Coordinates of C-alpha atoms in Angstrom, one line a residue:
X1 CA 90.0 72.4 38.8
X2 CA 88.7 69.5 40.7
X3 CA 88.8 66.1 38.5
X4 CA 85.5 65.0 36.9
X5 CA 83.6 62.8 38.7
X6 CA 80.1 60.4 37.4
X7 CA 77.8 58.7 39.5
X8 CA 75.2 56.4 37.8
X9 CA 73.9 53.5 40.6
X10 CA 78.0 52.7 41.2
X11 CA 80.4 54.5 42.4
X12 CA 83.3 56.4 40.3
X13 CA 86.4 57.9 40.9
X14 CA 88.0 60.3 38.4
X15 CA 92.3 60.0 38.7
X16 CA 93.6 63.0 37.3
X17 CA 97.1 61.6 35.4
X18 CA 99.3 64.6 35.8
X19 CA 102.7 65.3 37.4
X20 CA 103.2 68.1 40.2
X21 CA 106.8 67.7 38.9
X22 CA 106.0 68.8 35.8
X23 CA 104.0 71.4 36.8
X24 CA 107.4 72.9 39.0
X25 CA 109.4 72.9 36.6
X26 CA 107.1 74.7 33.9
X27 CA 106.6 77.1 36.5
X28 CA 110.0 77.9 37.0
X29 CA 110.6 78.3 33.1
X30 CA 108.3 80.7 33.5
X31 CA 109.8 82.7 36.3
X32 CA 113.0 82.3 33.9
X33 CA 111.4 83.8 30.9
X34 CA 110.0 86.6 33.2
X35 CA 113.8 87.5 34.1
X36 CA 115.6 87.0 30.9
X37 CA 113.3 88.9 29.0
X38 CA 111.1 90.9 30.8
X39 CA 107.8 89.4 29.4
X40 CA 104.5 90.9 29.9
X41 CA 102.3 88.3 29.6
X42 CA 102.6 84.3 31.1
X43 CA 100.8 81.5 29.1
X44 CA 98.4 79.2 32.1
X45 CA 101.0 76.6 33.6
X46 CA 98.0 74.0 34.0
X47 CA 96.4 72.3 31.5
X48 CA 92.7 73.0 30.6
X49 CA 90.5 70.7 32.8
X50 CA 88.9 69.0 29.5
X51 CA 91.9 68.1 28.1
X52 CA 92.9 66.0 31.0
X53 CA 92.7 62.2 30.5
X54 CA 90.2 60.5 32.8
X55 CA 90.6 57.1 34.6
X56 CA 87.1 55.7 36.0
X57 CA 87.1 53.1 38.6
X58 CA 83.9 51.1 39.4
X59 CA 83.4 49.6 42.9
X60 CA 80.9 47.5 44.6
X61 CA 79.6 49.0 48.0
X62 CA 77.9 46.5 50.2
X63 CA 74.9 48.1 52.5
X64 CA 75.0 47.0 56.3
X65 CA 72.5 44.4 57.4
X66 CA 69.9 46.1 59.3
X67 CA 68.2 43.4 61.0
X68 CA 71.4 42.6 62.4
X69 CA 71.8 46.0 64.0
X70 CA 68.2 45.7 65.2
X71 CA 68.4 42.4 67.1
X72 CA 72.1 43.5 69.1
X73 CA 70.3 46.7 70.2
X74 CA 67.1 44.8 71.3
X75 CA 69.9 42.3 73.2
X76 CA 71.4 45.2 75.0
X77 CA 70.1 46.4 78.3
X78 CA 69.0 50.0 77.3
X79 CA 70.3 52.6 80.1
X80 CA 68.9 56.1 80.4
X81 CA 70.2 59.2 81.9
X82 CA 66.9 62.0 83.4
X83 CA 68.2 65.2 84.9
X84 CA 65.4 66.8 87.0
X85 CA 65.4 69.9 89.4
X86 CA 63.4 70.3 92.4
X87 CA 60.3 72.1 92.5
X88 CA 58.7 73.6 95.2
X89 CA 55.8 70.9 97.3
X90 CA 58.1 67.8 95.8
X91 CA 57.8 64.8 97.3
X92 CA 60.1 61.7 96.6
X93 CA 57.4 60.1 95.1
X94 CA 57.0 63.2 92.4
X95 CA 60.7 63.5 91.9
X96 CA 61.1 59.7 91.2
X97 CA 58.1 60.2 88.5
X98 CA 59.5 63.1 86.9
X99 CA 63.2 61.1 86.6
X100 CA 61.7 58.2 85.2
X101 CA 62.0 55.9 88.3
X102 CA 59.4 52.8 88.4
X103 CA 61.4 51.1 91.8
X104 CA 59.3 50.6 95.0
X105 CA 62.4 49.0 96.5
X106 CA 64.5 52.0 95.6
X107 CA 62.3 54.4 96.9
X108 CA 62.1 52.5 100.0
X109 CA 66.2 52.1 100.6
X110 CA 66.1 55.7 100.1
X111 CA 63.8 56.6 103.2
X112 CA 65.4 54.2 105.2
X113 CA 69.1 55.0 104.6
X114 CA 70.1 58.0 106.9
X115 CA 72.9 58.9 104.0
X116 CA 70.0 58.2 100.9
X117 CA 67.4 60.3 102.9
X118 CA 69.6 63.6 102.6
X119 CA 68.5 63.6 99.5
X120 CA 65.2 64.8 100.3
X121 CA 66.6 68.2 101.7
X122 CA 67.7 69.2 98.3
X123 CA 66.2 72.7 98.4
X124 CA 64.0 73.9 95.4
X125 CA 66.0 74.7 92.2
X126 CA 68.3 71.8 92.9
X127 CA 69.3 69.4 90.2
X128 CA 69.2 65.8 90.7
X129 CA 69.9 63.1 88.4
X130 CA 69.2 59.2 87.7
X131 CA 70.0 56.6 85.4
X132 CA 67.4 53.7 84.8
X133 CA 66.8 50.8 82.5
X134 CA 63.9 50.8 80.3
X135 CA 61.7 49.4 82.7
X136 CA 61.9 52.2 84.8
X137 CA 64.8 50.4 87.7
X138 CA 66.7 52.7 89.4
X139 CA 70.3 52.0 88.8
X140 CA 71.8 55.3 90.6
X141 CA 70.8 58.2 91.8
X142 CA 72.8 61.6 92.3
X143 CA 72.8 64.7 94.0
X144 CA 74.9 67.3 95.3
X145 CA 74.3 68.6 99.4
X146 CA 75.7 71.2 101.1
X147 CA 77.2 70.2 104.2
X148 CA 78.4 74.0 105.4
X149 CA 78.4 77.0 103.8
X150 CA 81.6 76.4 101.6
X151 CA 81.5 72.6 101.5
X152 CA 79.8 70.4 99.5
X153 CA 79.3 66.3 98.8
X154 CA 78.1 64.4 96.0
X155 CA 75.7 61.6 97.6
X156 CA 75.8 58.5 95.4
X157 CA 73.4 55.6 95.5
X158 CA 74.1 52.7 93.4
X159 CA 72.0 49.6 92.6
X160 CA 74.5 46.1 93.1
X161 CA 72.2 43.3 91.8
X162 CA 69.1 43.1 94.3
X163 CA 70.6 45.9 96.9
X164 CA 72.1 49.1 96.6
X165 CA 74.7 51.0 98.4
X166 CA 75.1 54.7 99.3
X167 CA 78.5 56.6 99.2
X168 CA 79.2 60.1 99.3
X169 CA 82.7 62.3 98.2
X170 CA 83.3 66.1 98.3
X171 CA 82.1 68.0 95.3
X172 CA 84.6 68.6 92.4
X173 CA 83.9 71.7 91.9
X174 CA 85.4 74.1 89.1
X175 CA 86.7 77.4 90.0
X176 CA 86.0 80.5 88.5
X177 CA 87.4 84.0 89.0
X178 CA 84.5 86.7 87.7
X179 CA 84.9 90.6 87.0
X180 CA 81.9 92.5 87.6
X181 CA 81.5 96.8 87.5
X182 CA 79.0 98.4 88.3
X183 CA 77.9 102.3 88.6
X184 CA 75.0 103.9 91.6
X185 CA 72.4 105.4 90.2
X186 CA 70.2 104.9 93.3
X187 CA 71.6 102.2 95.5
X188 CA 74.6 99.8 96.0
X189 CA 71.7 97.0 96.5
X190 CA 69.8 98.7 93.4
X191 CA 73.1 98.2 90.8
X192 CA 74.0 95.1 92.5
X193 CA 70.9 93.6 91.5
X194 CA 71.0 94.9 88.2
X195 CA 71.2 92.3 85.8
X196 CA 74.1 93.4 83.0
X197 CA 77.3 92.2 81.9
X198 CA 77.0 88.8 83.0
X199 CA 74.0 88.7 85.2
X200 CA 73.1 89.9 89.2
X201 CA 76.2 90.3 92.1
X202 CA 75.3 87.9 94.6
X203 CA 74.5 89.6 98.2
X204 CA 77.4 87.5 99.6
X205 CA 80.0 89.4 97.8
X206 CA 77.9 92.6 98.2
X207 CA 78.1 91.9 102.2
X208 CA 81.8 91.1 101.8
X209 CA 82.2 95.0 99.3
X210 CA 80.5 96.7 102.5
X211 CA 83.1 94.8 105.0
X212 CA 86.1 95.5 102.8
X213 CA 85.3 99.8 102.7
X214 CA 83.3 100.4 105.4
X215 CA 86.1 101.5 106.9
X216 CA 87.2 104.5 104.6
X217 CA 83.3 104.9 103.3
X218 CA 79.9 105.3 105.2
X219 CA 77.5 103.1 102.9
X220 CA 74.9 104.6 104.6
X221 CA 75.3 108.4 103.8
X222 CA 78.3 108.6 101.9
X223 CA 77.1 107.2 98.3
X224 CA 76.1 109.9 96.0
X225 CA 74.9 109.1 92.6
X226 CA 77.9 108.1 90.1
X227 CA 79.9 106.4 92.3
X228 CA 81.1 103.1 91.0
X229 CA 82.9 100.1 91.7
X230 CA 84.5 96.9 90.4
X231 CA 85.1 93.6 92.2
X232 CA 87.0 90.5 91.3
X233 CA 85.9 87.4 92.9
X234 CA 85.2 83.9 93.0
X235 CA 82.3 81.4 91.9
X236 CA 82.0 77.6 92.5
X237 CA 80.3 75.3 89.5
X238 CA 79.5 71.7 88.9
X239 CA 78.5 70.3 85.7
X240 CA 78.0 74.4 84.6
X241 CA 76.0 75.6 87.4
X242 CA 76.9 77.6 90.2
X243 CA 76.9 76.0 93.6
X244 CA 78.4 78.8 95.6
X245 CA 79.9 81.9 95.4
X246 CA 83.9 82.3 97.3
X247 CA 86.0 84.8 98.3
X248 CA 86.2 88.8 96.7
X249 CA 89.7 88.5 95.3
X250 CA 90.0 92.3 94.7
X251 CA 87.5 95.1 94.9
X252 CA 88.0 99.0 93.8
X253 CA 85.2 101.2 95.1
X254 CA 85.4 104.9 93.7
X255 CA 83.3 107.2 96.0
X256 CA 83.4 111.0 95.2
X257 CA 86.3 110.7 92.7
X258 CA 88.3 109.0 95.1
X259 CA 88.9 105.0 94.7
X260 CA 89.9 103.0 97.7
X261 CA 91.3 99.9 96.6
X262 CA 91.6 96.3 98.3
X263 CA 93.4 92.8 97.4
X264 CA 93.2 89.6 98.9
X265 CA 96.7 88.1 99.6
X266 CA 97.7 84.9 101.7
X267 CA 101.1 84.7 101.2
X268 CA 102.2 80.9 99.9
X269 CA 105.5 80.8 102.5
X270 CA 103.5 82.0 105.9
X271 CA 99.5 81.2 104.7
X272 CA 98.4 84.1 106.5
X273 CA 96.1 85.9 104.6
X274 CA 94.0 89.4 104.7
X275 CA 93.2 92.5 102.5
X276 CA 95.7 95.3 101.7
X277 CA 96.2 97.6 99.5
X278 CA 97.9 98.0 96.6
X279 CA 100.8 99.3 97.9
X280 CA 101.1 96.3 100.7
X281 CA 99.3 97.9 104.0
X282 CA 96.7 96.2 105.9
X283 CA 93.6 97.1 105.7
X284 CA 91.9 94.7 108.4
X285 CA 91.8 95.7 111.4
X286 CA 94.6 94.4 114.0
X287 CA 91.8 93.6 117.1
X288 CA 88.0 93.6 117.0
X289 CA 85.9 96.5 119.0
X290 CA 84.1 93.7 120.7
X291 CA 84.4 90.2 120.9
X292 CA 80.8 89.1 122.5
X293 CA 78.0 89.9 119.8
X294 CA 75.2 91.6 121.2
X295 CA 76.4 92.9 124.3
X296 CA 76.8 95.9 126.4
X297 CA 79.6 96.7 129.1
X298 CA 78.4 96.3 132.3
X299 CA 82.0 97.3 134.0
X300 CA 84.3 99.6 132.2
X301 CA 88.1 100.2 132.5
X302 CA 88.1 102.5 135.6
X303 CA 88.0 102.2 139.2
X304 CA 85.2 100.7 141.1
X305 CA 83.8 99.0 144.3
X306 CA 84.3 95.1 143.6
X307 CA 81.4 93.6 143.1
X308 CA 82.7 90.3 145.3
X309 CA 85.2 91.4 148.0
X310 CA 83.3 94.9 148.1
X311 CA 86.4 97.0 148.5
X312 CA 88.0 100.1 146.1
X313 CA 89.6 98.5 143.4
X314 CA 91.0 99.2 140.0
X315 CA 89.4 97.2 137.1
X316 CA 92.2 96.5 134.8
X317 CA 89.5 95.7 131.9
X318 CA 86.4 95.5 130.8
X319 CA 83.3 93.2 131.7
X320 CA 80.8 92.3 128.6
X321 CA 77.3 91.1 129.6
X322 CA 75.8 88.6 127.3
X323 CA 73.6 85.4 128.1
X324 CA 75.1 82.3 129.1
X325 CA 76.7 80.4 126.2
X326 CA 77.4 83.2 124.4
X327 CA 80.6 82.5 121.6
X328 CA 83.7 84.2 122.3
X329 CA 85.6 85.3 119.7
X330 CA 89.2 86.0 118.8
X331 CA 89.8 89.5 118.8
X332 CA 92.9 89.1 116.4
X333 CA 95.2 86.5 115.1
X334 CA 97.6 85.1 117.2
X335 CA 98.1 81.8 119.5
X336 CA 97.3 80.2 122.6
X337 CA 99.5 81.1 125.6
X338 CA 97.2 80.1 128.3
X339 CA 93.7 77.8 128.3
X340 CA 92.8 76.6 132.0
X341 CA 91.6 77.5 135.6
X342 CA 93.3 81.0 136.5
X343 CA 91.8 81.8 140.3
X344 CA 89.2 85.0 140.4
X345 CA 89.8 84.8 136.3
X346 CA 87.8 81.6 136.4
X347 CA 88.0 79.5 132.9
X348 CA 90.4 81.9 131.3
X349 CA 92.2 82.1 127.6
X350 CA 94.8 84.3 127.0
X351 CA 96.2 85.0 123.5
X352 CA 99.5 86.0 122.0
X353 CA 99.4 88.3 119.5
X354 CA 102.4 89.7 117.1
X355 CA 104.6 92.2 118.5
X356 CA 104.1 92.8 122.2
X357 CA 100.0 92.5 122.2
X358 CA 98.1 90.3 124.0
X359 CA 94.5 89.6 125.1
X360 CA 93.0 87.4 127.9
X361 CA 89.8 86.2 128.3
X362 CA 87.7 85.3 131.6
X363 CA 84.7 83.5 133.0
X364 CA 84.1 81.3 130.6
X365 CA 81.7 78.6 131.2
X366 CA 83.9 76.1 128.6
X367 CA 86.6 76.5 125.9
X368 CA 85.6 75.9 122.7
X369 CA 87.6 72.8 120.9
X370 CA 91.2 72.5 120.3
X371 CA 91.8 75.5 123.0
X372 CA 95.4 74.3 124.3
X373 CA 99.0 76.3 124.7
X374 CA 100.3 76.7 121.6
X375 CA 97.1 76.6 119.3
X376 CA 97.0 79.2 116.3
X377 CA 94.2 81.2 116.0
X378 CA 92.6 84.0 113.7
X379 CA 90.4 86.9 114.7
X380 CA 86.8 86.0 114.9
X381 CA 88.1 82.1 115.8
X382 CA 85.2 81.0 118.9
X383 CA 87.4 80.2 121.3
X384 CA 85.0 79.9 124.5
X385 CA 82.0 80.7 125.3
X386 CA 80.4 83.3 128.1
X387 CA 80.1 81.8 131.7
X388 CA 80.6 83.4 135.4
X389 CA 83.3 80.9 136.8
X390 CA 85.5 82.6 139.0
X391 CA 84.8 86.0 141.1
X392 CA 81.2 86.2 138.8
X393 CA 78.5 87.6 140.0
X394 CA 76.5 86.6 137.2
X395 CA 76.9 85.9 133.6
X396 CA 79.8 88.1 131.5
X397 CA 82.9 88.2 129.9
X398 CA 85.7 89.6 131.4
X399 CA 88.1 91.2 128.6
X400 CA 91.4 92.4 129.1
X401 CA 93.6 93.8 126.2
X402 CA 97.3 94.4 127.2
X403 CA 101.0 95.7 125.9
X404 CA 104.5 94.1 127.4
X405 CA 101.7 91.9 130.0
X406 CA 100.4 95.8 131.0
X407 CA 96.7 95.7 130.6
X408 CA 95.4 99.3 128.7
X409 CA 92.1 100.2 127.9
X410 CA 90.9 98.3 124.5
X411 CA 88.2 101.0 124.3
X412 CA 91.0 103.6 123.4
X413 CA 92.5 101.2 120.6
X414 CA 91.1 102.2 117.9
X415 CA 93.1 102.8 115.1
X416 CA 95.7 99.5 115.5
X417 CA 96.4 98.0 112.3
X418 CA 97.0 94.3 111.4
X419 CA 100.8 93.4 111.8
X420 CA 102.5 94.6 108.5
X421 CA 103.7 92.8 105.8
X422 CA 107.4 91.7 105.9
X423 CA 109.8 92.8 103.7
X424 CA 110.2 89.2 101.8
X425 CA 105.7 88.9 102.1
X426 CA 105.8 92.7 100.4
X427 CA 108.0 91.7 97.7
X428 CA 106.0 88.3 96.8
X429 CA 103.1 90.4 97.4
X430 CA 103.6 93.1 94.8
X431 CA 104.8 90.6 92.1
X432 CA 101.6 88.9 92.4
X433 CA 98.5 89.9 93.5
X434 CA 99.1 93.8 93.4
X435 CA 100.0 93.5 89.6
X436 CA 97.7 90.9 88.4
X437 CA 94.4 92.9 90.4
X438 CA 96.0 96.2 88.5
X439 CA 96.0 95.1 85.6
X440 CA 92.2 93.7 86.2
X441 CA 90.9 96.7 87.3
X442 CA 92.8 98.8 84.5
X443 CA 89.9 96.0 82.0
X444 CA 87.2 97.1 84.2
X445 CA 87.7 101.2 84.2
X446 CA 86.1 102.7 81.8
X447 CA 88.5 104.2 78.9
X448 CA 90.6 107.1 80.1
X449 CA 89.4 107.6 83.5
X450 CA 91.7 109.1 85.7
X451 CA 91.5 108.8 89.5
X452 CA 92.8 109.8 92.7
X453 CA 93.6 106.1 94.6
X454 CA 93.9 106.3 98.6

């Protein structure tokens, strides 16, 4: 028992005098007895509580002076911190009142300052924050912008004495890897949207689902009611809220009792990165079916009468008509072998591809940035734009997909894979990514479910 203790306007202490030595070795007499003679019954080792002697101590406790505490505080500058979020129709002027901020010359640097002023496109939702003295003086003010799609700054504007000064640094941002499953009832948009186990799936890795299966599985008219899926993917968050949403990591989609699986890899040796399976193949695509958007073929690969020199010719690709300006994409990964002037070709890239693939490129009215020999580039990479230099009649894309410098038809290419995995990329591969997505989807199946996995 606890010793006794009495308060009456001091304070007391109760000491209990006793001996943990003593209390060892009676306990160990007892264990004795216990074995020598087999007794039934043990006598308490401690002694009762009242019969313990009791030692009280009496202290003075001096109370802190108040007014002391008082006047340093009122010497202090007070600072405070307002977090506020945007609301839609704000004006700086509302979000200054709503943060606390009485500071015409603040508001004014703020307008003025190109850096400061991006501010003001904070869309609606959007935190912001300030710290002011009690006067309402804006001593900074903080806000994170988007500057692309995946990159972020922190702007910073700082009061120093009668001025201030704007800075800005990328975002640190905290990672997050997040497991959702859901199951069609009526829609993939429809379960997407539902808001269970951890809230909504944003559209982005939705669009990204439909890219990674469409493939193996027509979204359109395949989905039948009990389908399911699970994805693995990334989120983004400042200060615990989400800024943007990354990459799917993994995604399993079961359609008809079948589940199609696919992993994101980039291998740490190479960097080159893409989806596979969980067995190691690649499940992108090795070239794209066009690489103009919007576009039609106004020349196949075939014969014809040229359109220039008006003779019987064979057309060893085909043309693409899209507006002037038009991007120009990469068909596949690979690297610059050519970028320059290439007679009837006009403005002309051609790419080298693995194996024995390559593509070429005509027309252009410019190259895109950083289009010299040597250059690496990845499918979907603008690397021009659409033109009619050369032997052009008017505004196109002349595209050219050939084997061992022998141009073929790229319209008959259409089951190519990406270039496979090596043996060394497999390996690291499959000890990994392959076995830690495994073992996540294995969390997000429901209890002995048994599939077939293509």
């Amino acid at each position: 028992m606890n010793p006794i203790q009495k308060i009456t306007g001091k304070r007391w202490f109760g000491l209990a005098e006793t001996s943990r030595k003593t209390r060892i070795l009676a306990g160990g007499a007892a264990a004795l007895a216990l074995c020598a003679f087999g007794a039934t019954a043990v006598a308490p080792i401690a002694p009762d509580a009242a019969d313990i002697p009791v030692k009280s101590i009496a202290q003075d406790l001096q109370l802190p002076n108040l007014a002391d505490q008082i006047a340093a505080l009122q010497q202090d500058q007070q600072q405070f911190i307002h977090e506020e979020r945007i609301r839609p129709g704000d004006s700086l002027g509302s979000v200054f009142t709503r943060l606390g901020i009485d500071d015409q010359q603040a508001a004014a640097f703020v307008r003025s300052d190109k850096l400061a002023r991006s501010i003001l496109s904070l869309k609606t939702g959007k935190r912001i924050q300030a710290e002011t003295d009690e006067n309402g003086l804006m001593l900074s003010l903080r806000a994170t912008i988007p500057v692309s799609k995946d990159q972020f700054n922190t702007v910073t504007v700082m009061r120093k004495g009668d001025k201030f000064v704007v800075s800005k640094a990328p975002a640190e941002l905290e990672r997050r890897v997040e497991m959702r499953s859901r199951e069609i009832t009526s829609s993939l948009y429809a379960a997407t949207d539902a808001n269970v186990d951890g809230g909504q799936i944003p559209d982005s890795v939705v669009n990204q689902i439909i890219e990674m299966f469409s493939t193996s599985i027509d979204f359109r008219g395949d989905l039948k009611r009990g389908d399911r899926f699970n994805v693995v993917y990334e989120t983004f968050y400042q200060d615990g809220e989400l800024v943007r949403t990354g990459r799917v990591l993994a995604g399993e989609f079961v359609n008809r009792g079948v589940a199609y699986q696919s992993v994101w890899y980039e291998d740490p040796q190479t960097h080159q990165g893409g989806y596979y399976s969980l067995d190691g193949k690649s499940l992108k695509k090795a070239f794209l079916k066009s690489p103009v958007a919007f576009t039609r073929i106004s020349s196949g690969f075939s014969m014809r009468v040229h359109p220039v020199f008006n003779v019987w010719k064979a057309h060893k690709g085909i043309d693409m008509a899209a507006p002037m300006g038009t991007p120009i994409r990469a068909a596949g990964d690979g690297t610059v072998d050519f970028a320059g002037v290439s007679n009837g070709y006009g403005n002309m890239v051609v790419l080298k591809h693995w194996s024995n693939y390559s593509t070429a490129y005509g027309h252009m009215s410019r190259f895109a940035s950083g289009m010299r020999k040597g250059q690496k580039v990845h499918q979907g990479d603008v690397i021009g734009y659409v033109g009619a230099t050369g032997w052009a009649t008017g505004p196109h894309l002349h595209y050219e997909f050939r084997v061992g410098g022998n141009a073929i038809d790229p319209m008959a290419q259409k089951n190519l894979q990406q270039q496979p995995l090596t043996s060394g990329e497999l390996s690291r591969f499959r000890t990994t990514a392959a076995v830690e997505m495994s073992h996540r989807f294995s969390l997000l199946n429901p209890a002995g479910n048994a599939m077939a996995a293509r």
